[in-house]
CSV table of C-alpha atoms and ligand atoms in Angstrom, one decimal:
chain,number,residue,atom,x,y,z
A,1,GLY,CA,-44.1,88.4,11.0
A,2,VAL,CA,-42.9,90.0,7.7
A,3,GLU,CA,-44.1,88.9,4.3
A,4,GLY,CA,-43.2,85.7,3.4
A,5,CYS,CA,-41.9,84.8,6.5
A,6,GLY,CA,-43.7,81.1,6.3
A,7,LYS,CA,-47.1,81.7,7.8
A,8,SER,CA,-49.4,80.0,5.6
A,9,THR,CA,-47.1,77.0,5.5
A,10,GLN,CA,-46.8,76.8,9.2
A,11,VAL,CA,-50.4,77.6,9.6
A,12,ALA,CA,-51.4,74.6,7.8
A,13,ARG,CA,-48.9,72.4,9.8
A,14,LEU,CA,-50.1,73.5,12.7
A,15,ARG,CA,-53.6,72.6,12.2
A,16,ASP,CA,-52.7,69.0,11.3
A,17,TYR,CA,-50.9,68.6,14.4
A,18,LEU,CA,-53.6,69.7,16.4
A,19,GLU,CA,-56.5,68.0,14.3
A,20,THR,CA,-54.2,64.7,14.7
A,21,GLU,CA,-54.2,65.5,18.7
A,22,GLY,CA,-58.4,65.8,18.5
A,23,TYR,CA,-58.8,69.4,18.5
A,24,SER,CA,-61.3,71.1,16.3
A,25,VAL,CA,-59.5,73.8,14.9
A,26,LEU,CA,-60.6,76.9,13.3
A,27,VAL,CA,-58.1,78.3,10.4
A,28,THR,CA,-58.6,82.3,9.1
A,29,ARG,CA,-57.0,85.1,8.5
A,30,GLU,CA,-56.7,89.2,8.5
A,31,PRO,CA,-57.5,90.9,6.5
A,32,GLY,CA,-60.3,88.3,5.7
A,33,GLY,CA,-61.6,85.5,6.6
A,34,THR,CA,-65.5,86.5,6.3
A,35,PRO,CA,-67.2,87.8,2.7
A,36,ILE,CA,-67.1,91.6,4.1
A,37,ALA,CA,-63.7,91.6,5.4
A,38,GLU,CA,-62.5,89.2,2.3
A,39,ALA,CA,-64.2,92.4,0.4
A,40,ILE,CA,-62.1,94.9,2.4
A,41,ARG,CA,-58.9,92.7,2.0
A,42,ASP,CA,-59.4,93.2,-2.0
A,43,ILE,CA,-59.7,97.1,-1.5
A,44,LEU,CA,-56.5,97.1,0.9
A,45,LEU,CA,-54.3,94.7,-1.0
A,46,ASP,CA,-55.1,96.4,-4.6
A,47,PRO,CA,-52.0,97.8,-6.2
A,48,ASP,CA,-54.0,100.1,-8.1
A,49,ASN,CA,-55.2,101.5,-4.6
A,50,ASP,CA,-52.4,103.3,-4.5
A,51,ALA,CA,-54.2,106.4,-3.7
A,52,MET,CA,-55.1,105.5,-0.2
A,53,GLY,CA,-53.9,107.6,2.5
A,54,PRO,CA,-52.7,105.9,6.0
A,55,THR,CA,-56.0,107.0,8.1
A,56,ALA,CA,-58.1,105.0,5.6
A,57,GLU,CA,-56.0,101.9,5.5
A,58,LEU,CA,-55.7,101.7,9.1
A,59,LEU,CA,-59.2,102.1,9.7
A,60,LEU,CA,-60.2,99.6,7.0
A,61,TYR,CA,-57.8,97.1,8.9
A,62,GLU,CA,-59.5,97.5,11.9
A,63,ALA,CA,-63.0,97.5,10.2
A,64,ALA,CA,-61.8,93.9,8.9
A,65,ARG,CA,-61.1,92.8,12.1
A,66,ALA,CA,-64.0,93.5,13.8
A,67,GLN,CA,-66.3,92.0,11.2
A,68,HIS,CA,-64.0,88.9,11.5
A,69,MET,CA,-64.4,88.9,15.1
A,70,HIS,CA,-68.1,88.9,15.5
A,71,GLU,CA,-69.4,86.9,12.1
A,72,LYS,CA,-66.5,84.3,13.1
A,73,ILE,CA,-63.7,84.0,15.4
A,74,VAL,CA,-66.1,84.9,18.7
A,75,PRO,CA,-68.9,82.0,17.4
A,76,ALA,CA,-65.8,80.0,16.7
A,77,LEU,CA,-64.2,80.5,20.4
A,78,ASN,CA,-68.2,80.1,22.1
A,79,ALA,CA,-68.5,76.9,20.6
A,80,GLY,CA,-64.9,75.7,21.8
A,81,GLN,CA,-62.7,75.5,19.1
A,82,ILE,CA,-59.2,76.7,18.7
A,83,VAL,CA,-58.9,79.0,16.7
A,84,ILE,CA,-55.6,79.7,14.3
A,85,CYS,CA,-55.5,83.0,12.6
A,86,ASP,CA,-52.9,83.8,10.0
A,87,ARG,CA,-52.0,87.4,11.2
A,88,PHE,CA,-53.9,89.7,14.0
A,89,ALA,CA,-54.2,92.8,15.4
A,90,ASP,CA,-49.8,92.7,16.6
A,91,SER,CA,-49.9,93.1,12.6
A,92,THR,CA,-51.3,96.5,12.3
A,93,THR,CA,-49.2,97.8,15.5
A,94,ALA,CA,-46.3,96.4,13.5
A,95,TYR,CA,-47.4,97.7,9.8
A,96,GLN,CA,-49.2,100.6,10.5
A,97,GLY,CA,-47.6,101.7,13.7
A,98,ALA,CA,-44.3,100.8,13.1
A,99,GLY,CA,-44.4,101.2,9.6
A,100,ARG,CA,-46.7,104.1,8.8
A,101,GLY,CA,-46.0,106.2,12.6
A,102,PHE,CA,-49.8,106.0,14.1
A,103,ASP,CA,-49.2,106.4,18.1
A,104,HIS,CA,-49.0,103.2,19.9
A,105,GLN,CA,-51.9,103.8,22.3
A,106,LEU,CA,-54.0,104.9,19.6
A,107,LEU,CA,-53.7,101.6,18.6
A,108,HIS,CA,-53.9,99.7,21.1
A,109,ASP,CA,-57.4,101.5,21.8
A,110,MET,CA,-58.8,100.7,18.1
A,111,HIS,CA,-57.9,97.2,18.8
A,112,GLN,CA,-60.2,97.4,21.7
A,113,VAL,CA,-63.1,98.4,19.9
A,114,ALA,CA,-62.7,96.4,17.1
A,115,THR,CA,-61.5,93.1,18.8
A,116,GLY,CA,-63.9,93.8,22.2
A,117,GLY,CA,-60.9,92.7,24.2
A,118,VAL,CA,-60.9,89.4,23.1
A,119,TRP,CA,-57.2,88.9,22.6
A,120,PRO,CA,-55.0,85.5,21.9
A,121,ASP,CA,-53.6,83.3,24.5
A,122,LEU,CA,-50.5,82.8,22.6
A,123,THR,CA,-49.0,84.8,19.5
A,124,LEU,CA,-46.0,83.6,17.5
A,125,LEU,CA,-43.6,85.7,15.4
A,126,LEU,CA,-41.7,84.3,12.9
A,127,ASP,CA,-39.0,86.3,12.5
A,128,LEU,CA,-37.2,87.1,9.2
A,129,ALA,CA,-34.9,89.7,8.0
A,130,ALA,CA,-37.3,91.8,5.1
A,131,GLU,CA,-35.2,91.3,2.8
A,132,ALA,CA,-35.2,87.3,3.2
A,133,GLY,CA,-39.0,87.4,3.3
A,134,LEU,CA,-39.6,89.7,0.1
A,135,ALA,CA,-37.6,87.1,-2.1
A,136,ARG,CA,-39.6,84.2,-0.9
A,137,ALA,CA,-43.0,86.2,-1.8
A,138,ARG,CA,-41.1,87.6,-5.0
A,139,VAL,CA,-41.2,84.4,-6.3
A,140,ARG,CA,-45.2,84.5,-6.5
A,141,GLY,CA,-45.6,87.3,-9.1
A,142,ARG,CA,-47.5,90.0,-8.9
A,143,GLN,CA,-47.3,92.2,-5.7
A,144,ASP,CA,-49.8,93.7,-3.8
A,145,ARG,CA,-49.7,97.2,-2.6
A,146,ILE,CA,-48.4,97.1,0.7
A,147,GLU,CA,-45.2,94.4,-0.9
A,148,ARG,CA,-44.8,97.6,-2.6
A,149,GLU,CA,-43.7,99.6,-0.4
A,150,THR,CA,-39.4,100.2,0.3
A,151,ILE,CA,-37.6,97.9,2.0
A,152,THR,CA,-37.1,100.3,5.0
A,153,PHE,CA,-40.7,100.3,5.9
A,154,HIS,CA,-40.4,96.4,6.0
A,155,GLU,CA,-37.5,96.6,8.1
A,156,ARG,CA,-39.1,99.0,10.6
A,157,VAL,CA,-42.0,96.5,10.3
A,158,ARG,CA,-39.9,93.4,11.8
A,159,ASP,CA,-38.5,95.6,14.5
A,160,GLY,CA,-41.9,96.7,15.3
A,161,PHE,CA,-43.0,93.1,15.9
A,162,LEU,CA,-39.5,92.4,17.7
A,163,ALA,CA,-40.2,95.1,20.2
A,164,LEU,CA,-43.5,93.9,21.0
A,165,ALA,CA,-42.4,90.1,21.0
A,166,ARG,CA,-40.5,92.3,23.9
A,167,GLU,CA,-42.8,94.1,25.6
A,168,GLU,CA,-45.1,90.9,25.8
A,169,PRO,CA,-42.7,88.1,26.2
A,170,ASP,CA,-45.3,85.7,28.0
A,171,ARG,CA,-48.0,86.2,24.8
A,172,ILE,CA,-45.7,86.4,22.0
A,173,ALA,CA,-43.0,83.6,21.4
A,174,THR,CA,-40.3,84.7,18.7
A,175,ILE,CA,-39.3,81.7,16.7
A,176,ASP,CA,-36.3,81.9,14.1
A,177,GLY,CA,-38.1,82.2,10.4
A,178,SER,CA,-35.1,81.5,8.5
A,179,ALA,CA,-34.6,77.9,9.8
A,180,PRO,CA,-35.6,75.0,7.6
A,181,ILE,CA,-39.8,74.6,7.2
A,182,ASP,CA,-39.4,71.2,9.6
A,183,VAL,CA,-37.5,73.5,12.2
A,184,VAL,CA,-39.9,75.7,12.4
A,185,ALA,CA,-42.8,73.5,13.0
A,186,LYS,CA,-41.1,71.9,15.4
A,187,ALA,CA,-40.7,75.1,17.1
A,188,VAL,CA,-44.1,76.3,17.0
A,189,THR,CA,-46.1,72.7,18.1
A,190,ASP,CA,-43.7,72.9,20.8
A,191,ARG,CA,-45.2,76.1,21.7
A,192,VAL,CA,-48.3,75.3,21.2
A,193,GLN,CA,-48.1,72.1,23.1
A,194,ARG,CA,-46.9,74.2,25.9
A,195,CYS,CA,-49.6,76.5,26.3
A,196,LEU,CA,-52.5,74.4,25.9
A,197,ASP,CA,-50.9,72.1,28.7
A,198,ALA,CA,-50.6,75.2,30.8
A,199,ARG,CA,-54.5,75.6,29.9
A,200,ASN,CA,-55.4,72.4,30.9
A,201,ARG,CA,-53.8,72.2,33.9
A,202,VAL,CA,-55.9,75.4,35.1
A,203,GLU,CA,-59.1,73.5,34.0
B,301,Z5A,N1,-51.0,93.9,7.1
B,301,Z5A,C1,-51.2,95.6,7.6
B,301,Z5A,O1,-50.9,96.1,7.6
B,301,Z5A,N2,-51.6,95.4,8.9
B,301,Z5A,C2,-53.0,94.3,9.4
B,301,Z5A,O2,-53.3,94.7,10.0
B,301,Z5A,C3,-52.4,93.0,8.9
B,301,Z5A,C4,-52.0,93.2,7.8
B,301,Z5A,C5,-53.9,92.2,9.5
B,301,Z5A,C6,-51.1,90.8,3.8
B,301,Z5A,O3,-51.2,90.1,4.8
B,301,Z5A,C7,-50.9,92.2,4.2
B,301,Z5A,O4,-51.7,93.1,5.2
B,301,Z5A,C8,-49.7,91.7,4.5
B,301,Z5A,C9,-49.3,92.6,6.2
B,301,Z5A,C10,-50.4,94.1,5.8
B,301,Z5A,N3,-48.5,92.5,3.5
B,301,Z5A,N4,-48.0,92.4,3.8
B,301,Z5A,N5,-46.2,93.0,3.3
B,301,Z5A,P1,-51.1,88.5,4.0
B,301,Z5A,O5,-50.8,87.3,5.4
B,301,Z5A,O6,-52.2,87.7,3.4
B,301,Z5A,O7,-49.8,88.5,3.2
B,301,Z5A,P2,-48.1,88.5,3.7
B,301,Z5A,O8,-47.8,88.9,4.8
B,301,Z5A,O9,-47.7,88.6,2.1
B,301,Z5A,O10,-47.9,86.3,4.0
B,301,Z5A,P3,-48.0,85.3,2.5
B,301,Z5A,O11,-46.6,86.6,1.5
B,301,Z5A,O12,-48.8,84.6,2.1
B,301,Z5A,O13,-46.3,84.7,2.8
B,301,Z5A,P4,-46.4,83.9,4.3
B,301,Z5A,O14,-47.4,83.2,4.6
B,301,Z5A,O15,-45.9,84.4,5.7
B,301,Z5A,O16,-45.4,82.8,3.7
B,301,Z5A,P5,-45.9,81.2,3.2
B,301,Z5A,O17,-46.6,81.7,1.5
B,301,Z5A,O18,-45.8,80.5,4.2
B,301,Z5A,O19,-44.4,81.4,2.2
B,301,Z5A,C11,-43.6,82.3,1.6
B,301,Z5A,C12,-42.6,81.2,0.7
B,301,Z5A,O20,-41.6,80.9,1.5
B,301,Z5A,C13,-42.9,79.7,0.3
B,301,Z5A,O21,-42.9,79.6,-1.2
B,301,Z5A,C14,-42.7,78.8,1.0
B,301,Z5A,O22,-42.8,77.6,0.6
B,301,Z5A,C15,-41.5,79.3,1.5
B,301,Z5A,N6,-41.1,79.1,3.2
B,301,Z5A,C16,-41.9,79.1,4.0
B,301,Z5A,N7,-41.1,79.1,5.2
B,301,Z5A,C17,-40.2,78.6,5.1
B,301,Z5A,C18,-38.7,78.3,5.6
B,301,Z5A,N8,-39.1,77.8,6.6
B,301,Z5A,N9,-37.7,78.3,4.8
B,301,Z5A,C19,-37.2,78.5,3.7
B,301,Z5A,N10,-38.6,78.8,2.4
B,301,Z5A,C20,-39.9,78.7,3.3
């Protein structure tokens, strides 16, 4: 979801829930998650890098993702862990697609290259008005390069996420991010548990 929608808060809650249920969990984030990808993250978010063009930005997000997949996510999946990732390729479709205007099919193809076709079983969209999310994030202080974009950019991003959720309703579950933290957490764990139950029935 948009900036400040509550992802980090809910990732921590979900990890606690799954570990209590006995699962081995890897929590990670994008951009980042490995030393190389975190170095790319620093370049991407540094507000002093205001000369960065949209193509370099897109390629850096995908480069960070490719390294993250290679070094961390794929090995964790192969070891049987549940991977919770704070943002993934849908964020590129929303920010660089709906936000910056890159073509949907082009982004899909780039995601294929970066992920090697390994895709989430479930994606949770915490939907929140852009202004409300930015207001929450502003409390934190210094804004990063993407946060400094205009409100209309962030509104396009929100619409981009909602459009993706309409396109892929089986994979993407939309949750009201404006609800109280405990209510959001319950919706998240219910949805994840349903996904696990469905997988366990198949296996
Ligand atoms: N980006 C991109 O452009 N392309 C890409 O491919 C990817 C990312 C992967 C870095 O993301 C930036 O990169 C991001 C998108 C872009 N930029 N923007 N904008 P990030 O995930 O590291 O940073 P973020 O999106 O800015 O997330 P955040 O600011 O860390 O927010 P959050 O994790 O969603 O929220 P939070 O930290 O859990 O909560 C924020 C505050 O709200 C905090 O005080 C909470 O206590 C409070 N909160 C949380 N939930 C609630 C509820 N339910 N009610 C009230 N208050 C709440």
